[in-house]
JSON list of C-alpha atoms in Angstrom, two decimals:
[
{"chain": "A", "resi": 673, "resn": "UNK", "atom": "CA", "xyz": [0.67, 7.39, -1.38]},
{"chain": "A", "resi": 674, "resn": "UNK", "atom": "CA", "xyz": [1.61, 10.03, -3.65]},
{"chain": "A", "resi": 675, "resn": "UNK", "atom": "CA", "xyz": [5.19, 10.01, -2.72]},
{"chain": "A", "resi": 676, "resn": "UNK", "atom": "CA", "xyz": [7.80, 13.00, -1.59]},
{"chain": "A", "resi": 677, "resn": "UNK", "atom": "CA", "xyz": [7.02, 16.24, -4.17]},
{"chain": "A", "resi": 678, "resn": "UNK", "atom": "CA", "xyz": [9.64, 18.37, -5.00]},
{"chain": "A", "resi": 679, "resn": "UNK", "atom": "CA", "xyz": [9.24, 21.88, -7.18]},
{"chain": "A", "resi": 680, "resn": "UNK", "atom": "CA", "xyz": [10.88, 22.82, -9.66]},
{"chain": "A", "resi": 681, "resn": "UNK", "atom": "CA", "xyz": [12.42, 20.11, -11.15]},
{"chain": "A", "resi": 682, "resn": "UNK", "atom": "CA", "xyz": [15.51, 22.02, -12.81]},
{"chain": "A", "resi": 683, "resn": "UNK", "atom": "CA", "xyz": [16.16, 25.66, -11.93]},
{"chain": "A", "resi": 684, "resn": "UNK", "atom": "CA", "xyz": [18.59, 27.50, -13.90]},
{"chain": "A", "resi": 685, "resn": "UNK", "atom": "CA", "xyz": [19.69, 31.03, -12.20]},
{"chain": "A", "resi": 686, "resn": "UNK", "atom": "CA", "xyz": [22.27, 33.54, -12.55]},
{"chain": "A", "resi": 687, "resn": "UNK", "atom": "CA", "xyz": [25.36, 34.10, -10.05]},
{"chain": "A", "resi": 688, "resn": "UNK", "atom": "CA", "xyz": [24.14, 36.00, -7.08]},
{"chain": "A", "resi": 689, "resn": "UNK", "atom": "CA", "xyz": [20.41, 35.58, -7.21]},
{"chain": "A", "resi": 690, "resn": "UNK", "atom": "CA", "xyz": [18.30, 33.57, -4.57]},
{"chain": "A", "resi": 691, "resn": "UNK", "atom": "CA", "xyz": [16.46, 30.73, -4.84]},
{"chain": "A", "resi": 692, "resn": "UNK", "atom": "CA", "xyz": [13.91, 28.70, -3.81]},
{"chain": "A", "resi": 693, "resn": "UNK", "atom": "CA", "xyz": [12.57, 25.12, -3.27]},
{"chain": "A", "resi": 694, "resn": "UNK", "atom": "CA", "xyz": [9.65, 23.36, -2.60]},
{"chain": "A", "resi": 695, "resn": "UNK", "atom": "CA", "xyz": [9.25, 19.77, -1.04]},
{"chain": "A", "resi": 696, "resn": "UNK", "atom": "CA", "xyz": [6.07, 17.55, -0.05]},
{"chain": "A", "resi": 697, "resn": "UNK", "atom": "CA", "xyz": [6.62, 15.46, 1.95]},
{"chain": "A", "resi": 698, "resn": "UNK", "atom": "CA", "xyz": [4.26, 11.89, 2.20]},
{"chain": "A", "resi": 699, "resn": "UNK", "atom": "CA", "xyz": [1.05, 13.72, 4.27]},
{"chain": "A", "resi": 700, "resn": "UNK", "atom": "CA", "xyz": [1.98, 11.72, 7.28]},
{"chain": "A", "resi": 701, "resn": "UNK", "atom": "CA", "xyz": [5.62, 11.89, 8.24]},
{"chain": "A", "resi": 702, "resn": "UNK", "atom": "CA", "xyz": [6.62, 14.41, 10.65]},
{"chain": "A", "resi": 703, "resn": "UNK", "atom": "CA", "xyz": [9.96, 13.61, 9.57]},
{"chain": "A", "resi": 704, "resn": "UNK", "atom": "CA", "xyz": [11.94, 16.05, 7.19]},
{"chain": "A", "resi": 705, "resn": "UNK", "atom": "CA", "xyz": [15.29, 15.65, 5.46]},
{"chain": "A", "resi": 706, "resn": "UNK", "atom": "CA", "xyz": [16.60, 18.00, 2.55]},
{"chain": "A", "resi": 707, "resn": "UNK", "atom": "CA", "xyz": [20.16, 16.50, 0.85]},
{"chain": "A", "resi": 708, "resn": "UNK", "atom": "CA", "xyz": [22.29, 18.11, -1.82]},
{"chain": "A", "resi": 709, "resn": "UNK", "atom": "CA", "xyz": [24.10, 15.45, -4.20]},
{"chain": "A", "resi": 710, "resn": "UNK", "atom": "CA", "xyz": [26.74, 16.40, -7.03]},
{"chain": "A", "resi": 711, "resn": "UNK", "atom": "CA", "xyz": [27.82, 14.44, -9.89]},
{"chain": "A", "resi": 712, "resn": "UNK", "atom": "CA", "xyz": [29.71, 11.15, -9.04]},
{"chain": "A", "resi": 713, "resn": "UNK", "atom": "CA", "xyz": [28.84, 11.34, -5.03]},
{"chain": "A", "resi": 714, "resn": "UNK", "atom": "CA", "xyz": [25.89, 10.47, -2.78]},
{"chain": "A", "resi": 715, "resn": "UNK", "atom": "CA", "xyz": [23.60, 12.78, -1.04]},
{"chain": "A", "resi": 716, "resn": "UNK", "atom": "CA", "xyz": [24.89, 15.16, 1.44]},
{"chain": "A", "resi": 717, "resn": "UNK", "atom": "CA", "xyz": [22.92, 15.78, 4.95]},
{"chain": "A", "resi": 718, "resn": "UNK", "atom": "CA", "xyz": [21.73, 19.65, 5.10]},
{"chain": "A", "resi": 719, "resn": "UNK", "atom": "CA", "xyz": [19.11, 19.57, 7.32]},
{"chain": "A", "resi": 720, "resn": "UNK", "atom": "CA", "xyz": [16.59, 17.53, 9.49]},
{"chain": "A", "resi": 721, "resn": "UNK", "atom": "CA", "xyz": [12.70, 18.84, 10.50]},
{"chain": "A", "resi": 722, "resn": "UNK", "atom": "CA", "xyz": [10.75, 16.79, 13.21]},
{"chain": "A", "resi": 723, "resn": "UNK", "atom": "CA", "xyz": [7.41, 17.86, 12.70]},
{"chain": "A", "resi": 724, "resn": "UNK", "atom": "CA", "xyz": [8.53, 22.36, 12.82]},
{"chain": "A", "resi": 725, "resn": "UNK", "atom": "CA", "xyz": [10.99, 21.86, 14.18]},
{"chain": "A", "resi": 726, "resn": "UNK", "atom": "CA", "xyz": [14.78, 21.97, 13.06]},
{"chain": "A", "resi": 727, "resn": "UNK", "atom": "CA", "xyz": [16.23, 19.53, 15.15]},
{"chain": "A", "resi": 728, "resn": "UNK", "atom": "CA", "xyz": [20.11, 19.20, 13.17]},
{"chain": "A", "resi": 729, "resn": "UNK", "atom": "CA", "xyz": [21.58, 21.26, 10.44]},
{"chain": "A", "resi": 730, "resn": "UNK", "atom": "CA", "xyz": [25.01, 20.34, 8.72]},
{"chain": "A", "resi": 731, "resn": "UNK", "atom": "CA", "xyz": [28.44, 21.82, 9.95]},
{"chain": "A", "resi": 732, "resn": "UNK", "atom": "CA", "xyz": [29.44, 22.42, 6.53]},
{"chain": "A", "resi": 733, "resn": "UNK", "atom": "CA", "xyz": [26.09, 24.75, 5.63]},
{"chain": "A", "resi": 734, "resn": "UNK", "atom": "CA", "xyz": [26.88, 28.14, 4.78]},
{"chain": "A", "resi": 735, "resn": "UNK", "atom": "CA", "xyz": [24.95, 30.89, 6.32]},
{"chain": "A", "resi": 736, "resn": "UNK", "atom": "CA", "xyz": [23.32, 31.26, 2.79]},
{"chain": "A", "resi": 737, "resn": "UNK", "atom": "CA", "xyz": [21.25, 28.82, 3.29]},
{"chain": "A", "resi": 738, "resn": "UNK", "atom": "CA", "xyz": [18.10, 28.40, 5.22]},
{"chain": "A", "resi": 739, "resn": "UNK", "atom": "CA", "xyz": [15.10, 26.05, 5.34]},
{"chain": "A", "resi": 740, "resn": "UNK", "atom": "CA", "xyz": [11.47, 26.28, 6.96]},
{"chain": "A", "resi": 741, "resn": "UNK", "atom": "CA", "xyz": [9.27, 23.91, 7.50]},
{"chain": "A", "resi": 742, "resn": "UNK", "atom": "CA", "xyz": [5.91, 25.88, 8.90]},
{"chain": "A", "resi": 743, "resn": "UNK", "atom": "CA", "xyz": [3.33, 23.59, 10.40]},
{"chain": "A", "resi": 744, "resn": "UNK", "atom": "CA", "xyz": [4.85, 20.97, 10.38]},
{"chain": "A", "resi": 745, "resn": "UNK", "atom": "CA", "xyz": [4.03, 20.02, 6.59]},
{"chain": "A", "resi": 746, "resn": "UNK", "atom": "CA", "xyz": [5.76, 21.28, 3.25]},
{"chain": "A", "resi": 747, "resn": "UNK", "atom": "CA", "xyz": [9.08, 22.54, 3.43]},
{"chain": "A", "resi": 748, "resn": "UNK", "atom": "CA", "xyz": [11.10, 25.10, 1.44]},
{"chain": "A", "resi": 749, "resn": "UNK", "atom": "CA", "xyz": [14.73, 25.58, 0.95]},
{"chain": "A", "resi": 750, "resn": "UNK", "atom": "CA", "xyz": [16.09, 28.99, -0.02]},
{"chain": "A", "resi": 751, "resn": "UNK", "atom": "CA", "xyz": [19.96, 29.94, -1.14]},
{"chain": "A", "resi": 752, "resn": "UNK", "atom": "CA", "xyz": [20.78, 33.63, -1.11]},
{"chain": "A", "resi": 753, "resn": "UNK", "atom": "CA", "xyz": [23.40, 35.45, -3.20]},
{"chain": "A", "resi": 754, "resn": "UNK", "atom": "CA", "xyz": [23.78, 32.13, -5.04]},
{"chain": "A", "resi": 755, "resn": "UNK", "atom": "CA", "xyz": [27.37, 30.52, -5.93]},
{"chain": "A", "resi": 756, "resn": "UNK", "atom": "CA", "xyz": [28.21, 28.38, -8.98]},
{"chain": "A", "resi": 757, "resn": "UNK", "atom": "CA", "xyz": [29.53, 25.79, -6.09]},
{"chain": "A", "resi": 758, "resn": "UNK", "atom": "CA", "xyz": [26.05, 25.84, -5.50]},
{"chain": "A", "resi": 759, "resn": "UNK", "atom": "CA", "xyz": [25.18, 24.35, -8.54]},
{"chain": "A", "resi": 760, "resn": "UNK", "atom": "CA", "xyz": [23.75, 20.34, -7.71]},
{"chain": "A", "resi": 761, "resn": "UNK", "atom": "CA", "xyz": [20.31, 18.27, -7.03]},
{"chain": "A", "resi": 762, "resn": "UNK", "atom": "CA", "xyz": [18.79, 19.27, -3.90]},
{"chain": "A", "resi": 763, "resn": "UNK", "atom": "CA", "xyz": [16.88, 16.15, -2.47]},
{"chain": "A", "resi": 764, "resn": "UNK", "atom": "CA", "xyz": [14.14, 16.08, -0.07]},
{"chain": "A", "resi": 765, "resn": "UNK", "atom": "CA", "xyz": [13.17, 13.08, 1.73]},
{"chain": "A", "resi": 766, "resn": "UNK", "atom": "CA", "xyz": [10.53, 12.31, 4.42]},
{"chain": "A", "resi": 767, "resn": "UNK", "atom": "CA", "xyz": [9.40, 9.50, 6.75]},
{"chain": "A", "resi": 768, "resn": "UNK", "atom": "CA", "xyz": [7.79, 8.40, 10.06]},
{"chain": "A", "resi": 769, "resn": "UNK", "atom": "CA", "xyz": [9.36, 8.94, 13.07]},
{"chain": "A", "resi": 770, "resn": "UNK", "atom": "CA", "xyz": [8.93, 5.42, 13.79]},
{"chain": "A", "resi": 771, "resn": "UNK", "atom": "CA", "xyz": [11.05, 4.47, 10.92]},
{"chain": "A", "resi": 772, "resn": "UNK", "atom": "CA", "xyz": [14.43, 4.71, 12.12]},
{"chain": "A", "resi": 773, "resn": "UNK", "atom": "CA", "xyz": [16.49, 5.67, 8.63]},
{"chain": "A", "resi": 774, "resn": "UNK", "atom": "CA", "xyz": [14.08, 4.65, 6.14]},
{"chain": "A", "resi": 775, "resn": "UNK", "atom": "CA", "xyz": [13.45, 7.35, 4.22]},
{"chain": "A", "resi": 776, "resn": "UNK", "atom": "CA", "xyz": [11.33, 8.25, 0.97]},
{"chain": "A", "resi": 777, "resn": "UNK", "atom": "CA", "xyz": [12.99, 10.63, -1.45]},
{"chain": "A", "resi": 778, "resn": "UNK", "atom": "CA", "xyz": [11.49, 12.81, -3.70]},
{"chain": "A", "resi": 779, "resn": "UNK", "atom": "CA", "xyz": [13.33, 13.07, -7.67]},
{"chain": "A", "resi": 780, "resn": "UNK", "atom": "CA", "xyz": [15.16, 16.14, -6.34]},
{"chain": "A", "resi": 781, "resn": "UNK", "atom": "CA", "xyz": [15.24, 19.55, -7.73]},
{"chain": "A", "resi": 782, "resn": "UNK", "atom": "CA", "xyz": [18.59, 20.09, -10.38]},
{"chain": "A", "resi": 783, "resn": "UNK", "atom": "CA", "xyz": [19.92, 23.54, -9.43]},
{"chain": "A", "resi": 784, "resn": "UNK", "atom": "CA", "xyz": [21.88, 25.05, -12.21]},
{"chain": "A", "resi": 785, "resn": "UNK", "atom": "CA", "xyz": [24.34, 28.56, -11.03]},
{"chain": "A", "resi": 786, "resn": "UNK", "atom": "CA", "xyz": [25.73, 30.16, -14.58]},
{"chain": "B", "resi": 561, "resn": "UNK", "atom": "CA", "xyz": [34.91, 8.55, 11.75]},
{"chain": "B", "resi": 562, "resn": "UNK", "atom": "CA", "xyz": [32.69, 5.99, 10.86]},
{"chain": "B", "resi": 563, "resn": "UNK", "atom": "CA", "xyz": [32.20, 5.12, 7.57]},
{"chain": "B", "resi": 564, "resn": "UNK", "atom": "CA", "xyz": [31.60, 2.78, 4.61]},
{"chain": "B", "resi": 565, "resn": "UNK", "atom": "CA", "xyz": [33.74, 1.80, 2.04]},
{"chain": "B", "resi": 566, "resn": "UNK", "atom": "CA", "xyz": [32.21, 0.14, -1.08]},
{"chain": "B", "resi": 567, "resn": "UNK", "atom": "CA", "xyz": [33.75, -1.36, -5.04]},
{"chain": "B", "resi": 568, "resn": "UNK", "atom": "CA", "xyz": [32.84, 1.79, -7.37]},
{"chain": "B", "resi": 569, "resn": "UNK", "atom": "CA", "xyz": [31.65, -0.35, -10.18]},
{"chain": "B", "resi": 570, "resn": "UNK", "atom": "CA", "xyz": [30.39, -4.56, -10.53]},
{"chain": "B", "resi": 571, "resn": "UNK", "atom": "CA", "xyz": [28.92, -6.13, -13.45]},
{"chain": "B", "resi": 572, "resn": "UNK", "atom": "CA", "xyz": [26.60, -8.72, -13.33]},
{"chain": "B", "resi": 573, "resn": "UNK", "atom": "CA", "xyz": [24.22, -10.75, -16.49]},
{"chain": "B", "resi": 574, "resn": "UNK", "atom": "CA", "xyz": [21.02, -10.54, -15.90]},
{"chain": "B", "resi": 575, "resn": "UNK", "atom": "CA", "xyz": [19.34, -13.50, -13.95]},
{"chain": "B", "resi": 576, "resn": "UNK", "atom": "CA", "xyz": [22.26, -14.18, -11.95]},
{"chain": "B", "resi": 577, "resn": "UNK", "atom": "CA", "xyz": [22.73, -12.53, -8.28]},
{"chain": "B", "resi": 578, "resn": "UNK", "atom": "CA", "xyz": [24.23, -10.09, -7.64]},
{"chain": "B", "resi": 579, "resn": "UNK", "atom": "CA", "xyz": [26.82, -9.29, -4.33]},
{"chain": "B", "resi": 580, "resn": "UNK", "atom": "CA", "xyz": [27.55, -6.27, -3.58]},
{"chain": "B", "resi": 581, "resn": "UNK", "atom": "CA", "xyz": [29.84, -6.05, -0.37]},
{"chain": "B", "resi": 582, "resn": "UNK", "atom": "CA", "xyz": [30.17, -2.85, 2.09]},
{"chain": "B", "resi": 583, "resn": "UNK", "atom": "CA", "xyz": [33.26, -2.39, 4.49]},
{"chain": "B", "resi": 584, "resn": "UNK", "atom": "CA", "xyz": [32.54, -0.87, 7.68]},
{"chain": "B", "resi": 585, "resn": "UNK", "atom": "CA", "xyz": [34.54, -1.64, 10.23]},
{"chain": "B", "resi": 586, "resn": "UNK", "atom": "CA", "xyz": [34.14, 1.33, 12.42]},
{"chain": "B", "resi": 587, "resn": "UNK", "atom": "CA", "xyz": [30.18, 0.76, 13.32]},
{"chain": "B", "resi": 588, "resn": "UNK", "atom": "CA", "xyz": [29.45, 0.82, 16.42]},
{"chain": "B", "resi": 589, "resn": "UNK", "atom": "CA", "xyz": [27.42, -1.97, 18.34]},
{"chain": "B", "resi": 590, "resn": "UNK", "atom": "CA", "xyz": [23.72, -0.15, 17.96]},
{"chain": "B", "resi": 591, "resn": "UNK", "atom": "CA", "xyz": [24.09, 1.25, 14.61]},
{"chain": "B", "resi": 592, "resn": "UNK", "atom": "CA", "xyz": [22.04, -0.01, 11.51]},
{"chain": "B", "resi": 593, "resn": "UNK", "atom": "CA", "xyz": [22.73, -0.63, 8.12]},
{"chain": "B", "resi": 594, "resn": "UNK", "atom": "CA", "xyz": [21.06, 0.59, 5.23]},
{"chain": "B", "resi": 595, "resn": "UNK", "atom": "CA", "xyz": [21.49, 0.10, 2.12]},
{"chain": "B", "resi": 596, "resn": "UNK", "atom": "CA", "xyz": [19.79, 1.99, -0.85]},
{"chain": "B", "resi": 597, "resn": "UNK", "atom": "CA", "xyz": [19.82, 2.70, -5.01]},
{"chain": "B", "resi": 598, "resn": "UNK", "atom": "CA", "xyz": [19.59, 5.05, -7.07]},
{"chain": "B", "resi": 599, "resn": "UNK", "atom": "CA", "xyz": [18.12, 5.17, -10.58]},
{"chain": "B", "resi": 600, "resn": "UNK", "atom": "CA", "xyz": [19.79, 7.50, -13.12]},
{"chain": "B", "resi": 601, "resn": "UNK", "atom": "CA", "xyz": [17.64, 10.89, -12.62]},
{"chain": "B", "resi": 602, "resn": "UNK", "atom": "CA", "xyz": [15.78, 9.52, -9.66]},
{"chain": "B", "resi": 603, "resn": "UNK", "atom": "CA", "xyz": [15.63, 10.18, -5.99]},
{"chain": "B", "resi": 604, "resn": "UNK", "atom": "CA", "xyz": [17.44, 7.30, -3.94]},
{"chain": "B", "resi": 605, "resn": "UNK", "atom": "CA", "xyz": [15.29, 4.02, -3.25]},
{"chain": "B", "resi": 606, "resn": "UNK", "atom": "CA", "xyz": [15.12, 2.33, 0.50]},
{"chain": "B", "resi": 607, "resn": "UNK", "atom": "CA", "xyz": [16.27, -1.51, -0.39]},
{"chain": "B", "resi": 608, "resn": "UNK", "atom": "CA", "xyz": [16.71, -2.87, 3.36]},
{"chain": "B", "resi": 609, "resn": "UNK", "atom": "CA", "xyz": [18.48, -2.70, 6.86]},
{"chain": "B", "resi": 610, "resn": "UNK", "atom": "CA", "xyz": [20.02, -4.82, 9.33]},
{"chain": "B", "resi": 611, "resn": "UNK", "atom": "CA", "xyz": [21.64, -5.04, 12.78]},
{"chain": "B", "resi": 612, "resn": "UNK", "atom": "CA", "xyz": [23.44, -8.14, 13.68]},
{"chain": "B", "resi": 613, "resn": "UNK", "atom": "CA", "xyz": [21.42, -10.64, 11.82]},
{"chain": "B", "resi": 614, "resn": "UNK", "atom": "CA", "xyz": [20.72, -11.71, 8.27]},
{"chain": "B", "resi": 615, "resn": "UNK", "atom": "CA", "xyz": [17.71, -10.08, 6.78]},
{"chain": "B", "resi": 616, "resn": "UNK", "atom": "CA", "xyz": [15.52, -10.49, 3.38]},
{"chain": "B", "resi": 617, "resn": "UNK", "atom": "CA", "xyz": [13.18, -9.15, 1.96]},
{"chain": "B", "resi": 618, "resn": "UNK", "atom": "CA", "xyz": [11.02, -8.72, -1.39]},
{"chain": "B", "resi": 619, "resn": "UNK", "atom": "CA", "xyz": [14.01, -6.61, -2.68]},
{"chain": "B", "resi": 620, "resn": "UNK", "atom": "CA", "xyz": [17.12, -8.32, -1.57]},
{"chain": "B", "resi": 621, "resn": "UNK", "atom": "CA", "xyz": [19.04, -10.26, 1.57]},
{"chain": "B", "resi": 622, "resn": "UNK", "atom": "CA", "xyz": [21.42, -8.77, 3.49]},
{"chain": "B", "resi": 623, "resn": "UNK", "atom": "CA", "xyz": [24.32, -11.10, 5.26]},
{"chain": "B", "resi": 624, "resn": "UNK", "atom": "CA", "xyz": [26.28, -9.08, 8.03]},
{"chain": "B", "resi": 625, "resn": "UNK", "atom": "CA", "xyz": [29.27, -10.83, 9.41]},
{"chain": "B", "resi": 626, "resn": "UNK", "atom": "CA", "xyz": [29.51, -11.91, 13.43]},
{"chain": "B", "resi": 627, "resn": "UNK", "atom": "CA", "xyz": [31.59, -9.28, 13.62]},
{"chain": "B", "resi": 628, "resn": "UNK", "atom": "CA", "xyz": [29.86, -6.22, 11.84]},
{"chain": "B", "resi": 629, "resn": "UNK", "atom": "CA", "xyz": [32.42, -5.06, 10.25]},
{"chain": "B", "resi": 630, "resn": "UNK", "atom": "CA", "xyz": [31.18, -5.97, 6.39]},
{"chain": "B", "resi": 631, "resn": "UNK", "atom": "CA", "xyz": [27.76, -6.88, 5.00]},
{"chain": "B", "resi": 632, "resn": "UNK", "atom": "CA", "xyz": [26.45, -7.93, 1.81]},
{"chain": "B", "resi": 633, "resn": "UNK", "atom": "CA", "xyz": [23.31, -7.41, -0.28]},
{"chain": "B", "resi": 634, "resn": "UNK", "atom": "CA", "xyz": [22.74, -10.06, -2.51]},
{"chain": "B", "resi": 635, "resn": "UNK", "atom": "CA", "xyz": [20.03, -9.41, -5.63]},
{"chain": "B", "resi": 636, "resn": "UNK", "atom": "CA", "xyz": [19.25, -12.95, -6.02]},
{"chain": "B", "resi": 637, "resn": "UNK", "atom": "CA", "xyz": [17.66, -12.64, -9.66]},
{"chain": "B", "resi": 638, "resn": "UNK", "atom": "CA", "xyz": [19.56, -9.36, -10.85]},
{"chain": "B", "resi": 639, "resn": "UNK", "atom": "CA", "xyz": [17.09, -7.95, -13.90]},
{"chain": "B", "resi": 640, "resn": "UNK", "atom": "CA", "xyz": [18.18, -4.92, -16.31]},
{"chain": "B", "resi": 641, "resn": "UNK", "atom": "CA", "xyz": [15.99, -2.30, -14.41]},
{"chain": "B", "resi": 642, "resn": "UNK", "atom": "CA", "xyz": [18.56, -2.97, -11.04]},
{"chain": "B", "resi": 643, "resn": "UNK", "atom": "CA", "xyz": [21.32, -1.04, -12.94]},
{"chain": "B", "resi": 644, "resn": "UNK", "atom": "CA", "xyz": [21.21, 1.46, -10.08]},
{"chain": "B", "resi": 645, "resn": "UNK", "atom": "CA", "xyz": [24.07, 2.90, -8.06]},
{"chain": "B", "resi": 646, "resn": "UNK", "atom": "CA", "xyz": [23.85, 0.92, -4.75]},
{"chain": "B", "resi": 647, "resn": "UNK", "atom": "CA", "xyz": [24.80, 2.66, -1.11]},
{"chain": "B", "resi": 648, "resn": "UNK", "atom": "CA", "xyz": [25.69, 1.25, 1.87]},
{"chain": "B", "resi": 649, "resn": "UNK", "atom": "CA", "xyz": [25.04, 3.69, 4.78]},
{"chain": "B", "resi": 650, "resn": "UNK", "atom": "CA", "xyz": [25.70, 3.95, 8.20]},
{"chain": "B", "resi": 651, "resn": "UNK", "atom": "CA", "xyz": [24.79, 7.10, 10.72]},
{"chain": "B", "resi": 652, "resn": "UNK", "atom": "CA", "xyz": [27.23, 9.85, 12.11]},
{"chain": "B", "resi": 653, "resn": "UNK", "atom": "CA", "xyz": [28.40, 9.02, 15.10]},
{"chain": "B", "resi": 654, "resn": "UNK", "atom": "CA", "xyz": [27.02, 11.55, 17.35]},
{"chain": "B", "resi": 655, "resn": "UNK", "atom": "CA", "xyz": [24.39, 12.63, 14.99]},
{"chain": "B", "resi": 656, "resn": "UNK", "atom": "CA", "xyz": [20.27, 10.83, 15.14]},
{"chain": "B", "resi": 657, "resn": "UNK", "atom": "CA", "xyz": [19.78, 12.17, 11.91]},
{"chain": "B", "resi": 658, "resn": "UNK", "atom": "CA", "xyz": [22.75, 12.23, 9.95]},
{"chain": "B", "resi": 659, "resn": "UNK", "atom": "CA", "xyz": [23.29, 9.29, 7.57]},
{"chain": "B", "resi": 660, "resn": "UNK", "atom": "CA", "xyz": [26.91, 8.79, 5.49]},
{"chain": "B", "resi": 661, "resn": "UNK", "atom": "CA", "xyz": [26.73, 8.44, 2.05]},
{"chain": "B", "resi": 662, "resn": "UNK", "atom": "CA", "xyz": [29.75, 7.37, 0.21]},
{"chain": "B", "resi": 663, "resn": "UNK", "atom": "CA", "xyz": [29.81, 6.80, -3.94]},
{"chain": "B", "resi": 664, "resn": "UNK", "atom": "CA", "xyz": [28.21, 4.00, -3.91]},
{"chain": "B", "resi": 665, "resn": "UNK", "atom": "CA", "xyz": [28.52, 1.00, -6.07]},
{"chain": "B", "resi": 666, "resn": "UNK", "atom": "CA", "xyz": [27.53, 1.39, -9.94]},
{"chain": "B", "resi": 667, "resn": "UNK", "atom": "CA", "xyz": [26.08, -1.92, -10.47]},
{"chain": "B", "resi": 668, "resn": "UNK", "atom": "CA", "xyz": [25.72, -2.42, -14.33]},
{"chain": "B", "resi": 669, "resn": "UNK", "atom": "CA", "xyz": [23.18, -5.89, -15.04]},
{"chain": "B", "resi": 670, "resn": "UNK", "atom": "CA", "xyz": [24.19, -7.10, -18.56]},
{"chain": "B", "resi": 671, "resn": "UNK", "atom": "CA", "xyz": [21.86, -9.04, -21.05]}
]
């Protein structure tokens, strides 16, 4: 077990670029989760993946932001035209669908917007 | 809306257990309890989950009133590495995927 996998670590980019993440998830969980967390709070749902599919996304996610999960294995989030409200750690966390709510995080990806 | 509501910050010397209690009286009757930490710089840890009945594992206990409207973990031999912030989380109503994280409890274990 190699655990969740998430790329970069930090990412430092300038108002109004786009970016992107990469999570790998624990080879066999067809479950998907990414999270955003800022300073002082917990993690904040963004988006669930059963296997391809993107079952539930957040109310509260702006159009900027998408997420793709093709075949059903790795998963990347991208944020266009980047905001310095972007600016937190983007989580990813996986498990089996047999789990329930236990889920496996990765050490999240510390998005910096200057 | 359901939700938790948890202490921000408990101390507690090392060897000693540790309580940490979780308010939420707004869970409804098939909704689970999870509770997790998180290590400065780290990705948040599964510690355990309950129902309607007390629970324990290698991590911790869990003790969930009759009437489900608080729980407790307990950390029966609290060591310096459980300095963690601890969450006690419950699912959106409505939602199968959604879980609600609140701040959390900043457990500090002192030598």
């Amino acid at each position: 077990d190699t655990g969740v996998s998430q790329n970069p670590r930090h990412k430092i980019t300038k108002r109004g670029q786009n970016v992107t993440f990469r999570c790998d998830p624990i080879s066999e969980h067809n479950r998907l989760y990414w999270y955003r967390q800022t300073l002082g709070q917990g993690p904040e749902f963004l988006t669930y993946f059963q296997n391809e599919a993107q079952l539930e996304k957040s109310r509260l996610l702006s159009d900027r932001f998408s997420a793709e999960r093709p075949k059903g294995s790795f998963s990347t989030l991208e944020i266009q035209r980047t905001e310095q409200g972007d600016s937190a750690m983007y989580l990813c966390a996986s498990s089996l669908l047999s789990a329930g709510d236990v889920l496996h995080f990765g050490n999240g990806t510390r998005l910096t917007v200057t | 809306d359901a939700k938790t509501t948890q202490p921000p910050s408990m101390d507690c010397a090392e060897g000693r257990a540790a309580n940490l209690p979780c308010n939420h009286s707004t869970i409804s009757g098939n909704e689970y309890v999870y509770w997790y930490r998180q290590i400065h710089s780290q990705g948040p840890q599964y510690i355990i989950h309950g129902l309607k009945n007390n629970e324990t594992n290698e991590m911790a206990s869990l003790i969930i009133t009759e009437d489900r409207k608080s729980s407790t973990l307990i950390l029966p031999h609290a060591t310096l590495r459980d300095t963690a912030v601890y969450y006690c989380i419950v699912r959106l109503p409505g939602s199968n995927y959604q879980l609600i994280w609140g701040a959390g409890t900043k457990l500090i274990i002192k030598p």
